[in-house]
């Protein structure tokens, strides 16, 4: 759950949690963004190109499955990092990748079927975009609506099954092999060696391919820094090399020479299981939806899709029924698409709402709708906290189109301004904003300018972009106010 108050903790597993250094995540993200900004401007200056800061439109990509708070978090981090609201576009990662692949001819890996080239797809063609990154698995379903346009036809879904889970499984293996105390010992006393082993693993992971599986008895070799072995001996009083001659990994992993950890391919392959099992399962569940039965193609992007271990597993399960497309540089498809999106944000013509959005309001009691128990809590004779729905989860929302206006009348004619509270929920028909699963995503204040008694307002939402905008109009004066939500923590 990423939000403006999220804290990041030092990763060292110190025994005393009080000693761990903590920082606000938004500060860390802001520092990274500020660094990139400075780096770009400096590089441009060194090369003699003068670009003015105000001429730059920045595009930051976020996973499509991020919730509103996380997206708002990214906006906040960008603001703190020195990028102003009007020079920032948020782009959804699978959409960016999809656009890139529509523009650049990307064929399919199965030579026999040339018909599934993403760029050449006709209007009406539907395909899945699987963005398999480091952290997230992001799945979107797109339909071609024109030469340069797409629409989203299914709610984005996914989970945390990206490439780092492979590293995570290796880490679990280390814990089982060495014990947590040994690892903590290395972390605290030899931090650079600690990271060196993880780095060595990353290197071996990214060069491990399906071809290695042709001989599952062969090994992968990871160099293990000497302080790991010393710490092991210090904590356990025996040598790792000897210890590995028994135990659960006999025949699967051993130490060779002074510092070579050899892991059999069959064991190494299991580090990918968690990611592959989850990704294939969710793909199967998306593809089994009746409304997506015309999908014929799976486009795979993201750094983790450079791994043939992953892509072959997907191919094996889905390749006979679907065309599986992997662009040449799947890791930078998102980046390149994001640049396109910065120039042409209208490429996406519609999206599917991920939440039901609405506003808290008061209205008269309705028998049969409101439970009798509500009668006890009427405020000025009205039922409080009613969820006034503007957008329903799963609804198709067109880009550039507002939702219908809803009318509101301030409870008192003496008000100088009105607060609107915005709520989101995954439920289709919430009754009250206090229902389980509803959360307040922001508050907008509207100052009333008409001093007479006619203070009726209307409010419409724009919920098809990568964030939500609301426009409030005072009916008597036609004065409008628009706002992006100020999120409450
Ligand atoms: N050849 C390869 N084989 C296996 N994994 C690889 C390979 N190349 C890169 N990766 C993995 O890809 C991941 C990074 O992918 P990518 O750059 O798409 O992530 P990201 O966009 O930063 O993450 P996210 O989409 O979760 O925000 C890392 O886990 C890296 O180990
Ligand atoms: Mg990514």
Short mmCIF file of C-alpha atoms and ligand atoms in Angstrom, two decimals:
data_model
loop_
_atom_site.label_atom_id
_atom_site.label_comp_id
_atom_site.label_asym_id
_atom_site.label_seq_id
_atom_site.Cartn_x
_atom_site.Cartn_y
_atom_site.Cartn_z
CA UNK A 1 0.00 0.00 0.00
CA UNK A 2 1.97 2.98 -1.24
CA UNK A 3 0.77 6.36 -0.02
CA UNK A 4 2.08 9.73 1.07
CA UNK A 5 2.71 8.48 4.59
CA UNK A 6 4.44 5.21 3.66
CA UNK A 7 7.77 4.76 5.45
CA UNK A 8 10.76 2.87 4.10
CA UNK A 9 12.93 1.05 6.60
CA UNK A 10 16.58 0.26 6.44
CA UNK A 11 16.85 -3.30 5.17
CA UNK A 12 19.37 -4.47 7.73
CA UNK A 13 17.67 -6.95 10.01
CA UNK A 14 18.93 -5.42 13.22
CA UNK A 15 17.66 -7.20 16.26
CA UNK A 16 16.43 -3.95 17.69
CA UNK A 17 13.79 -2.48 15.33
CA UNK A 18 14.09 0.85 17.15
CA UNK A 19 17.57 1.29 15.70
CA UNK A 20 16.45 0.92 12.11
CA UNK A 21 16.65 4.14 10.18
CA UNK A 22 13.36 5.14 8.57
CA UNK A 23 12.48 7.58 5.84
CA UNK A 24 9.31 8.65 4.14
CA UNK A 25 9.02 6.79 0.82
CA UNK A 26 7.90 9.97 -0.89
CA UNK A 27 11.20 11.66 0.05
CA UNK A 28 13.18 8.80 -1.46
CA UNK A 29 11.19 8.85 -4.68
CA UNK A 30 11.48 12.66 -4.81
CA UNK A 31 15.27 12.43 -4.46
CA UNK A 32 15.45 9.94 -7.35
CA UNK A 33 13.27 12.12 -9.57
CA UNK A 34 15.28 15.25 -8.67
CA UNK A 35 18.46 13.38 -9.55
CA UNK A 36 17.16 12.39 -12.98
CA UNK A 37 15.97 15.90 -13.65
CA UNK A 38 19.32 17.41 -12.75
CA UNK A 39 21.17 14.76 -14.73
CA UNK A 40 19.13 15.41 -17.87
CA UNK A 41 19.52 19.18 -17.69
CA UNK A 42 23.27 18.88 -17.06
CA UNK A 43 23.78 16.42 -19.90
CA UNK A 44 21.88 18.67 -22.27
CA UNK A 45 23.97 21.64 -21.22
CA UNK A 46 27.25 19.77 -21.66
CA UNK A 47 26.21 18.78 -25.15
CA UNK A 48 25.48 22.37 -25.95
CA UNK A 49 21.74 21.95 -26.43
CA UNK A 50 19.83 24.51 -24.57
CA UNK A 51 16.45 23.40 -23.46
CA UNK A 52 14.49 25.50 -21.09
CA UNK A 53 13.17 23.79 -18.05
CA UNK A 54 9.66 24.95 -18.83
CA UNK A 55 9.77 23.30 -22.27
CA UNK A 56 10.01 19.82 -20.85
CA UNK A 57 7.00 17.59 -20.39
CA UNK A 58 7.87 14.77 -18.02
CA UNK A 59 6.21 11.39 -18.23
CA UNK A 60 6.37 9.09 -15.24
CA UNK A 61 5.11 5.58 -15.76
CA UNK A 62 3.25 3.64 -13.10
CA UNK A 63 1.85 0.12 -13.03
CA UNK A 64 -1.79 0.04 -14.18
CA UNK A 65 -2.72 -1.92 -11.06
CA UNK A 66 -1.59 0.87 -8.75
CA UNK A 67 -4.46 2.40 -6.86
CA UNK A 68 -5.31 6.09 -6.85
CA UNK A 69 -3.37 6.79 -3.69
CA UNK A 70 -0.22 5.29 -5.13
CA UNK A 71 -0.62 7.37 -8.30
CA UNK A 72 -1.19 10.47 -6.21
CA UNK A 73 1.92 9.52 -4.25
CA UNK A 74 3.93 9.57 -7.47
CA UNK A 75 2.57 13.04 -8.33
CA UNK A 76 3.56 14.24 -4.88
CA UNK A 77 7.06 12.78 -5.23
CA UNK A 78 7.44 14.48 -8.62
CA UNK A 79 6.34 17.80 -7.16
CA UNK A 80 8.85 17.48 -4.34
CA UNK A 81 11.47 16.46 -6.91
CA UNK A 82 10.98 19.73 -8.79
CA UNK A 83 8.45 18.85 -11.51
CA UNK A 84 5.36 20.99 -11.57
CA UNK A 85 1.87 19.56 -11.96
CA UNK A 86 1.27 20.99 -15.43
CA UNK A 87 4.53 19.57 -16.78
CA UNK A 88 3.84 16.05 -15.61
CA UNK A 89 1.95 13.23 -17.28
CA UNK A 90 1.42 9.90 -15.58
CA UNK A 91 1.31 6.99 -18.01
CA UNK A 92 0.17 3.46 -17.33
CA UNK A 93 2.96 1.03 -18.09
CA UNK A 94 1.10 -1.63 -20.13
CA UNK A 95 -0.52 1.14 -22.17
CA UNK A 96 2.83 2.72 -22.93
CA UNK A 97 4.27 -0.65 -23.99
CA UNK A 98 1.22 -1.38 -26.09
CA UNK A 99 1.53 1.93 -27.95
CA UNK A 100 5.17 1.35 -28.63
CA UNK A 101 4.42 -2.05 -30.12
CA UNK A 102 1.61 -0.65 -32.27
CA UNK A 103 4.08 1.82 -33.78
CA UNK A 104 7.08 -0.41 -34.19
CA UNK A 105 6.52 -3.54 -36.19
CA UNK A 106 6.75 -6.32 -33.66
CA UNK A 107 6.32 -9.79 -35.03
CA UNK A 108 5.64 -12.98 -33.23
CA UNK A 109 8.19 -15.49 -32.09
CA UNK A 110 6.40 -18.38 -33.81
CA UNK A 111 7.63 -18.04 -37.36
CA UNK A 112 4.70 -19.95 -38.83
CA UNK A 113 2.11 -17.32 -38.07
CA UNK A 114 2.88 -13.91 -39.49
CA UNK A 115 -0.65 -12.64 -38.97
CA UNK A 116 -0.23 -11.58 -35.40
CA UNK A 117 1.96 -8.59 -35.82
CA UNK A 118 0.84 -6.03 -33.24
CA UNK A 119 1.49 -3.01 -35.44
CA UNK A 120 -0.48 -4.47 -38.34
CA UNK A 121 -3.53 -5.50 -36.33
CA UNK A 122 -6.89 -4.39 -37.70
CA UNK A 123 -9.51 -2.36 -35.89
CA UNK A 124 -11.35 -4.66 -33.51
CA UNK A 125 -8.36 -6.92 -32.78
CA UNK A 126 -7.90 -7.65 -29.10
CA UNK A 127 -4.79 -8.63 -27.26
CA UNK A 128 -3.42 -9.04 -23.77
CA UNK A 129 -0.47 -6.99 -22.62
CA UNK A 130 1.55 -8.66 -19.92
CA UNK A 131 4.12 -6.32 -18.40
CA UNK A 132 6.42 -8.51 -16.40
CA UNK A 133 8.74 -6.07 -14.63
CA UNK A 134 10.98 -6.25 -11.61
CA UNK A 135 8.29 -5.85 -8.98
CA UNK A 136 4.92 -6.00 -10.66
CA UNK A 137 3.01 -8.15 -13.07
CA UNK A 138 0.62 -5.83 -14.83
CA UNK A 139 -2.03 -7.19 -17.17
CA UNK A 140 -4.16 -5.08 -19.49
CA UNK A 141 -6.40 -6.06 -22.40
CA UNK A 142 -6.48 -3.74 -25.37
CA UNK A 143 -8.59 -3.45 -28.48
CA UNK A 144 -7.40 -1.64 -31.58
CA UNK A 145 -9.76 1.26 -32.31
CA UNK A 146 -7.88 2.98 -35.12
CA UNK A 147 -4.54 3.31 -36.82
CA UNK A 148 -3.04 5.02 -33.80
CA UNK A 149 -5.58 4.41 -31.08
CA UNK A 150 -6.44 1.74 -28.53
CA UNK A 151 -9.00 1.16 -25.85
CA UNK A 152 -8.80 -0.78 -22.64
CA UNK A 153 -11.44 -3.51 -22.49
CA UNK A 154 -10.83 -5.14 -19.15
CA UNK A 155 -9.91 -3.86 -15.72
CA UNK A 156 -6.16 -3.96 -15.22
CA UNK A 157 -5.09 -6.79 -12.94
CA UNK A 158 -1.93 -8.45 -11.70
CA UNK A 159 0.17 -8.75 -8.60
CA UNK A 160 3.67 -8.74 -7.18
CA UNK A 161 5.13 -11.55 -9.22
CA UNK A 162 7.91 -9.75 -11.11
CA UNK A 163 11.56 -10.66 -11.66
CA UNK A 164 12.70 -9.89 -8.13
CA UNK A 165 10.63 -12.79 -6.82
CA UNK A 166 13.22 -15.05 -8.49
CA UNK A 167 15.88 -13.33 -6.38
CA UNK A 168 13.55 -13.65 -3.41
CA UNK A 169 13.34 -17.43 -3.88
CA UNK A 170 17.12 -17.60 -4.05
CA UNK A 171 17.23 -15.65 -0.80
CA UNK A 172 14.87 -18.17 0.82
CA UNK A 173 17.23 -20.89 -0.38
CA UNK A 174 20.14 -19.06 1.32
CA UNK A 175 18.18 -18.80 4.55
CA UNK A 176 17.50 -22.55 4.48
CA UNK A 177 21.09 -23.32 3.59
CA UNK A 178 22.89 -20.97 5.96
CA UNK A 179 20.38 -19.83 8.56
CA UNK A 180 19.21 -16.29 9.26
CA UNK A 181 21.94 -15.61 11.83
CA UNK A 182 24.71 -16.12 9.31
CA UNK A 183 23.02 -13.82 6.84
CA UNK A 184 22.52 -11.12 9.47
CA UNK A 185 26.14 -11.45 10.46
CA UNK A 186 27.28 -10.81 6.87
CA UNK A 187 24.79 -7.97 6.41
CA UNK A 188 26.00 -6.13 9.47
CA UNK A 189 29.74 -6.77 9.28
CA UNK A 190 30.40 -7.06 5.55
CA UNK A 191 27.59 -5.19 3.81
CA UNK A 192 29.43 -4.90 0.51
CA UNK A 193 30.01 -8.67 0.39
CA UNK A 194 26.40 -9.17 1.34
CA UNK A 195 25.29 -7.25 -1.73
CA UNK A 196 28.01 -8.80 -3.86
CA UNK A 197 26.47 -12.27 -3.54
CA UNK A 198 23.03 -10.94 -4.44
CA UNK A 199 24.54 -9.12 -7.39
CA UNK A 200 26.36 -12.29 -8.48
CA UNK A 201 23.06 -14.12 -8.38
CA UNK A 202 21.36 -11.44 -10.51
CA UNK A 203 24.09 -11.86 -13.08
CA UNK A 204 23.65 -15.63 -13.24
CA UNK A 205 19.86 -15.31 -13.25
CA UNK A 206 19.82 -13.03 -16.28
CA UNK A 207 22.01 -15.39 -18.29
CA UNK A 208 20.11 -18.53 -17.28
CA UNK A 209 18.00 -19.64 -20.26
CA UNK A 210 15.75 -22.50 -21.28
CA UNK A 211 18.69 -24.03 -23.11
CA UNK A 212 20.35 -24.74 -19.80
CA UNK A 213 17.39 -26.90 -18.92
CA UNK A 214 18.31 -29.28 -21.73
CA UNK A 215 20.65 -30.76 -19.17
CA UNK A 216 19.08 -30.34 -15.78
CA UNK A 217 22.03 -32.11 -14.16
CA UNK A 218 24.41 -29.31 -15.13
CA UNK A 219 25.09 -26.50 -12.69
CA UNK A 220 24.97 -22.75 -12.39
CA UNK A 221 27.94 -21.26 -10.60
CA UNK A 222 27.61 -18.32 -8.24
CA UNK A 223 30.74 -16.93 -6.66
CA UNK A 224 30.23 -16.58 -2.93
CA UNK A 225 32.36 -13.87 -1.24
CA UNK A 226 34.72 -15.23 1.37
CA UNK A 227 33.15 -13.34 4.29
CA UNK A 228 29.97 -15.38 3.82
CA UNK A 229 31.99 -18.56 4.38
CA UNK A 230 33.82 -17.04 7.33
CA UNK A 231 30.59 -15.89 8.94
CA UNK A 232 29.12 -19.36 8.43
CA UNK A 233 32.07 -20.94 10.20
CA UNK A 234 31.99 -18.39 12.98
CA UNK A 235 28.30 -18.82 13.71
CA UNK A 236 27.99 -22.60 13.23
CA UNK A 237 31.52 -23.76 14.04
CA UNK A 238 31.74 -25.82 10.90
CA UNK A 239 32.71 -25.34 7.29
CA UNK A 240 29.96 -24.74 4.76
CA UNK A 241 31.67 -27.08 2.31
CA UNK A 242 31.45 -29.94 4.81
CA UNK A 243 27.95 -29.00 5.96
CA UNK A 244 26.69 -29.18 2.38
CA UNK A 245 27.77 -32.79 2.13
CA UNK A 246 24.66 -33.58 4.12
CA UNK A 247 21.29 -31.97 4.53
CA UNK A 248 18.42 -31.08 2.25
CA UNK A 249 20.49 -29.89 -0.70
CA UNK A 250 22.71 -32.93 -1.14
CA UNK A 251 22.87 -33.74 -4.83
CA UNK A 252 21.35 -30.37 -5.70
CA UNK A 253 23.95 -27.86 -4.55
CA UNK A 254 27.53 -27.99 -3.34
CA UNK A 255 30.64 -25.86 -2.85
CA UNK A 256 33.46 -26.28 -5.26
CA UNK A 257 36.95 -24.78 -4.98
CA UNK A 258 37.26 -22.02 -2.44
CA UNK A 259 34.23 -19.96 -3.29
CA UNK A 260 32.04 -21.45 -6.00
CA UNK A 261 28.49 -22.21 -5.04
CA UNK A 262 27.17 -24.64 -7.62
CA UNK A 263 23.44 -25.08 -7.98
CA UNK A 264 21.97 -27.77 -10.22
CA UNK A 265 19.88 -26.40 -13.08
CA UNK A 266 16.82 -28.29 -11.85
CA UNK A 267 17.03 -26.55 -8.47
CA UNK A 268 17.89 -23.19 -10.04
CA UNK A 269 14.80 -23.45 -12.21
CA UNK A 270 12.57 -23.72 -9.13
CA UNK A 271 13.48 -20.15 -8.17
CA UNK A 272 11.27 -19.07 -11.10
CA UNK A 273 8.29 -21.18 -10.00
CA UNK A 274 6.59 -18.63 -7.78
CA UNK A 275 6.55 -16.02 -10.52
CA UNK A 276 5.63 -18.42 -13.33
CA UNK A 277 2.87 -20.19 -11.39
CA UNK A 278 1.20 -16.93 -10.45
CA UNK A 279 1.55 -15.33 -13.87
CA UNK A 280 0.21 -18.35 -15.77
CA UNK A 281 -2.64 -18.71 -13.32
CA UNK A 282 -3.82 -15.12 -13.65
CA UNK A 283 -3.38 -15.20 -17.43
CA UNK A 284 -5.56 -18.31 -17.58
CA UNK A 285 -8.22 -16.65 -15.46
CA UNK A 286 -8.25 -13.48 -17.59
CA UNK A 287 -8.36 -15.50 -20.81
CA UNK A 288 -11.24 -17.62 -19.54
CA UNK A 289 -13.53 -14.59 -19.35
CA UNK A 290 -16.35 -14.92 -21.83
CA UNK A 291 -16.11 -11.32 -22.98
CA UNK A 292 -12.43 -11.82 -23.86
CA UNK A 293 -12.88 -14.91 -26.00
CA UNK A 294 -11.84 -13.02 -29.12
CA UNK A 295 -8.38 -12.35 -27.71
CA UNK A 296 -5.87 -14.17 -29.86
CA UNK A 297 -2.57 -12.69 -28.88
CA UNK A 298 -0.48 -12.22 -25.76
CA UNK A 299 2.07 -9.42 -25.92
CA UNK A 300 4.78 -9.78 -23.29
CA UNK A 301 6.99 -6.86 -22.26
CA UNK A 302 9.10 -5.83 -19.24
CA UNK A 303 12.61 -6.83 -18.20
CA UNK A 304 11.62 -10.19 -16.78
CA UNK A 305 10.27 -11.22 -20.17
CA UNK A 306 13.87 -11.32 -21.43
CA UNK A 307 13.98 -14.58 -19.53
CA UNK A 308 13.21 -17.52 -21.80
CA UNK A 309 12.48 -19.54 -18.68
CA UNK A 310 9.44 -17.32 -18.18
CA UNK A 311 8.43 -16.90 -21.80
CA UNK A 312 8.83 -20.59 -22.67
CA UNK A 313 6.60 -21.50 -19.73
CA UNK A 314 3.96 -19.08 -21.04
CA UNK A 315 4.42 -20.40 -24.56
CA UNK A 316 4.06 -23.97 -23.35
CA UNK A 317 0.79 -23.24 -21.63
CA UNK A 318 -0.78 -20.79 -24.08
CA UNK A 319 1.26 -21.02 -27.28
CA UNK A 320 -0.95 -23.52 -29.08
CA UNK A 321 -4.06 -21.38 -28.67
CA UNK A 322 -2.61 -17.84 -28.69
CA UNK A 323 0.07 -16.01 -30.58
CA UNK A 324 2.75 -15.00 -28.11
CA UNK A 325 4.56 -11.80 -29.08
CA UNK A 326 7.75 -10.61 -27.45
CA UNK A 327 9.32 -7.42 -28.81
CA UNK A 328 13.02 -7.31 -29.44
CA UNK A 329 13.80 -5.13 -26.43
CA UNK A 330 10.95 -5.92 -24.06
CA UNK A 331 12.62 -4.06 -21.20
CA UNK A 332 12.47 -0.66 -22.89
CA UNK A 333 9.08 -0.95 -24.58
CA UNK A 334 7.48 0.87 -21.64
CA UNK A 335 10.04 3.67 -21.74
CA UNK A 336 9.69 4.26 -25.46
CA UNK A 337 5.91 4.07 -25.33
CA UNK A 338 5.90 6.59 -22.50
CA UNK A 339 7.60 9.13 -24.73
CA UNK A 340 4.91 8.58 -27.38
CA UNK A 341 2.23 8.96 -24.74
CA UNK A 342 3.73 12.29 -23.63
CA UNK A 343 3.19 13.63 -27.13
CA UNK A 344 -0.15 11.96 -27.79
CA UNK A 345 -2.05 11.21 -24.62
CA UNK A 346 -5.21 10.65 -26.67
CA UNK A 347 -3.94 7.39 -28.14
CA UNK A 348 -6.04 5.56 -25.60
CA UNK A 349 -9.71 6.17 -26.37
CA UNK A 350 -11.35 4.56 -23.35
CA UNK A 351 -10.62 2.73 -20.13
CA UNK A 352 -12.43 0.46 -17.72
CA UNK A 353 -13.03 1.95 -14.26
CA UNK A 354 -11.09 0.17 -11.54
CA UNK A 355 -13.30 1.48 -8.75
CA UNK A 356 -16.76 2.81 -8.11
CA UNK A 357 -16.43 6.53 -7.43
CA UNK A 358 -18.87 8.77 -5.69
CA UNK A 359 -19.53 11.59 -3.31
CA UNK A 360 -20.81 11.69 0.25
CA UNK A 361 -24.18 13.40 0.41
CA UNK A 362 -27.21 13.85 2.63
CA UNK A 363 -30.71 13.14 1.38
CA UNK A 364 -34.18 12.53 2.82
CA UNK A 365 -34.93 9.13 4.32
CA UNK A 366 -36.31 6.65 1.76
CA UNK A 367 -38.45 3.86 3.19
CA UNK A 368 -37.46 0.49 1.80
CA UNK A 369 -34.01 1.78 0.84
CA UNK A 370 -32.64 3.01 4.14
CA UNK A 371 -32.82 0.65 7.13
CA UNK A 372 -35.09 1.87 9.91
CA UNK A 373 -32.06 2.14 12.20
CA UNK A 374 -30.89 5.15 10.16
CA UNK A 375 -33.88 7.16 11.39
CA UNK A 376 -32.16 7.58 14.71
CA UNK A 377 -29.17 9.32 13.15
CA UNK A 378 -30.78 11.86 10.85
CA UNK A 379 -28.95 15.17 10.57
CA UNK A 380 -31.27 18.12 9.96
CA UNK A 381 -33.84 15.48 9.03
CA UNK A 382 -31.57 13.95 6.41
CA UNK A 383 -29.75 10.62 6.08
CA UNK A 384 -26.02 11.31 6.30
CA UNK A 385 -23.11 9.66 4.47
CA UNK A 386 -25.06 8.45 1.46
CA UNK A 387 -22.81 7.21 -1.37
CA UNK A 388 -23.84 9.13 -4.46
CA UNK A 389 -22.39 7.05 -7.28
CA UNK A 390 -20.83 8.80 -10.28
CA UNK A 391 -18.85 5.97 -11.85
CA UNK A 392 -19.34 2.22 -11.43
CA UNK A 393 -16.51 -0.29 -11.27
CA UNK A 394 -16.09 -2.05 -14.63
CA UNK A 395 -17.84 0.78 -16.49
CA UNK A 396 -16.29 1.89 -19.76
CA UNK A 397 -15.24 5.52 -19.48
CA UNK A 398 -14.36 7.39 -22.65
CA UNK A 399 -11.37 9.68 -22.81
CA UNK A 400 -12.35 13.33 -23.13
CA UNK A 401 -15.89 12.67 -21.87
CA UNK A 402 -17.26 13.76 -18.54
CA UNK A 403 -19.70 11.66 -16.56
CA UNK A 404 -23.23 13.02 -16.15
CA UNK A 405 -23.70 15.98 -13.82
CA UNK A 406 -25.25 15.35 -10.44
CA UNK A 407 -27.08 18.14 -8.65
CA UNK A 408 -26.32 19.14 -5.10
CA UNK A 409 -27.91 21.68 -2.82
CA UNK A 410 -25.89 22.95 0.15
CA UNK A 411 -27.65 22.00 3.37
CA UNK A 412 -27.73 25.59 4.57
CA UNK A 413 -28.27 28.73 2.57
CA UNK A 414 -25.78 30.55 4.77
CA UNK A 415 -22.78 28.48 3.70
CA UNK A 416 -19.87 30.41 2.21
CA UNK A 417 -18.41 27.27 0.72
CA UNK A 418 -19.03 23.56 0.36
CA UNK A 419 -16.77 20.57 0.91
CA UNK A 420 -17.18 17.59 -1.35
CA UNK A 421 -15.79 14.31 -0.10
CA UNK A 422 -14.86 11.78 -2.77
CA UNK A 423 -14.98 8.07 -2.13
CA UNK A 424 -13.82 4.95 -3.96
CA UNK A 425 -14.75 1.33 -3.42
CA UNK A 426 -14.55 -1.97 -5.26
CA UNK A 427 -18.20 -2.65 -4.58
CA UNK A 428 -20.66 -2.05 -7.45
CA UNK A 429 -23.48 -0.51 -5.48
CA UNK A 430 -22.32 0.96 -2.18
CA UNK A 431 -25.13 2.56 -0.19
CA UNK A 432 -23.21 4.60 2.34
CA UNK A 433 -19.66 5.92 2.34
CA UNK A 434 -19.24 4.22 5.69
CA UNK A 435 -19.74 0.75 4.11
CA UNK A 436 -16.84 -1.69 4.35
CA UNK A 437 -14.34 -1.18 1.57
CA UNK A 438 -15.14 2.51 0.95
CA UNK A 439 -12.29 4.91 1.40
CA UNK A 440 -12.17 8.67 1.16
CA UNK A 441 -9.81 9.56 -1.67
CA UNK A 442 -9.99 13.29 -1.38
CA UNK A 443 -11.85 16.44 -0.50
CA UNK A 444 -12.57 19.40 -2.71
CA UNK A 445 -13.63 22.79 -1.37
CA UNK A 446 -15.84 25.00 -3.47
CA UNK A 447 -16.34 28.62 -2.54
CA UNK A 448 -19.85 29.90 -3.17
CA UNK A 449 -19.86 33.25 -4.91
CA UNK A 450 -23.60 33.84 -5.28
CA UNK A 451 -24.67 35.74 -2.19
CA UNK A 452 -28.37 35.26 -2.92
CA UNK A 453 -30.29 32.22 -1.87
CA UNK A 454 -29.87 30.24 -5.06
CA UNK A 455 -26.89 28.09 -4.25
CA UNK A 456 -27.56 24.97 -6.30
CA UNK A 457 -24.49 23.23 -7.62
CA UNK A 458 -23.74 20.55 -10.11
CA UNK A 459 -20.72 18.33 -10.17
CA UNK A 460 -19.28 16.10 -12.84
CA UNK A 461 -16.36 13.73 -12.78
CA UNK A 462 -13.73 13.01 -15.35
CA UNK A 463 -12.46 9.59 -14.49
CA UNK A 464 -10.98 8.17 -17.67
CA UNK A 465 -7.49 9.59 -17.48
CA UNK A 466 -4.74 8.33 -15.27
CA UNK A 467 -6.21 10.30 -12.40
CA UNK A 468 -9.53 11.84 -11.46
CA UNK A 469 -10.75 15.35 -11.98
CA UNK A 470 -13.95 16.94 -10.73
CA UNK A 471 -15.67 20.06 -12.02
CA UNK A 472 -18.18 21.89 -9.86
CA UNK A 473 -20.46 24.52 -11.34
CA UNK A 474 -22.52 27.02 -9.39
CA UNK A 475 -25.75 26.98 -11.37
CA UNK A 476 -26.77 30.59 -10.86
CA UNK A 477 -23.45 32.14 -11.86
CA UNK A 478 -21.95 29.37 -14.01
CA UNK A 479 -18.72 29.77 -12.08
CA UNK A 480 -16.67 26.60 -12.27
CA UNK A 481 -14.01 25.10 -10.10
CA UNK A 482 -11.98 22.08 -11.01
CA UNK A 483 -9.81 19.98 -8.83
CA UNK A 484 -7.61 16.98 -8.71
CA UNK A 485 -8.08 15.37 -5.37
CA UNK A 486 -6.04 16.43 -2.43
CA UNK A 487 -5.61 13.03 -0.91
CA UNK A 488 -5.83 12.57 2.79
CA UNK A 489 -2.58 10.84 3.68
N1 LIG B 1 17.75 -11.64 -19.26
C1 LIG B 1 16.98 -11.59 -18.17
N2 LIG B 1 16.55 -12.73 -17.59
C2 LIG B 1 15.79 -12.70 -16.49
N3 LIG B 1 15.39 -11.57 -15.88
C3 LIG B 1 15.81 -10.41 -16.41
C4 LIG B 1 16.62 -10.35 -17.56
N4 LIG B 1 16.87 -9.03 -17.84
C5 LIG B 1 16.24 -8.32 -16.87
N5 LIG B 1 15.60 -9.14 -16.01
C6 LIG B 1 14.80 -8.77 -14.83
O1 LIG B 1 13.85 -7.81 -15.19
C7 LIG B 1 13.50 -7.04 -14.04
C8 LIG B 1 13.45 -5.58 -14.40
O2 LIG B 1 12.47 -5.38 -15.34
P1 LIG B 1 11.90 -3.93 -15.71
O3 LIG B 1 13.00 -3.04 -16.06
O4 LIG B 1 10.81 -4.12 -16.70
O5 LIG B 1 11.31 -3.55 -14.27
P2 LIG B 1 10.63 -2.21 -13.77
O6 LIG B 1 9.81 -1.66 -14.87
O7 LIG B 1 11.65 -1.37 -13.15
O8 LIG B 1 9.69 -2.79 -12.61
P3 LIG B 1 8.12 -2.62 -12.40
O9 LIG B 1 7.47 -2.78 -13.73
O10 LIG B 1 7.78 -3.72 -11.45
O11 LIG B 1 7.94 -1.28 -11.83
C9 LIG B 1 14.55 -7.36 -12.97
O12 LIG B 1 13.97 -8.21 -11.99
C10 LIG B 1 15.63 -8.10 -13.76
O13 LIG B 1 16.29 -9.05 -12.96
MG1 LIG B 2 7.87 -1.84 -15.46
#
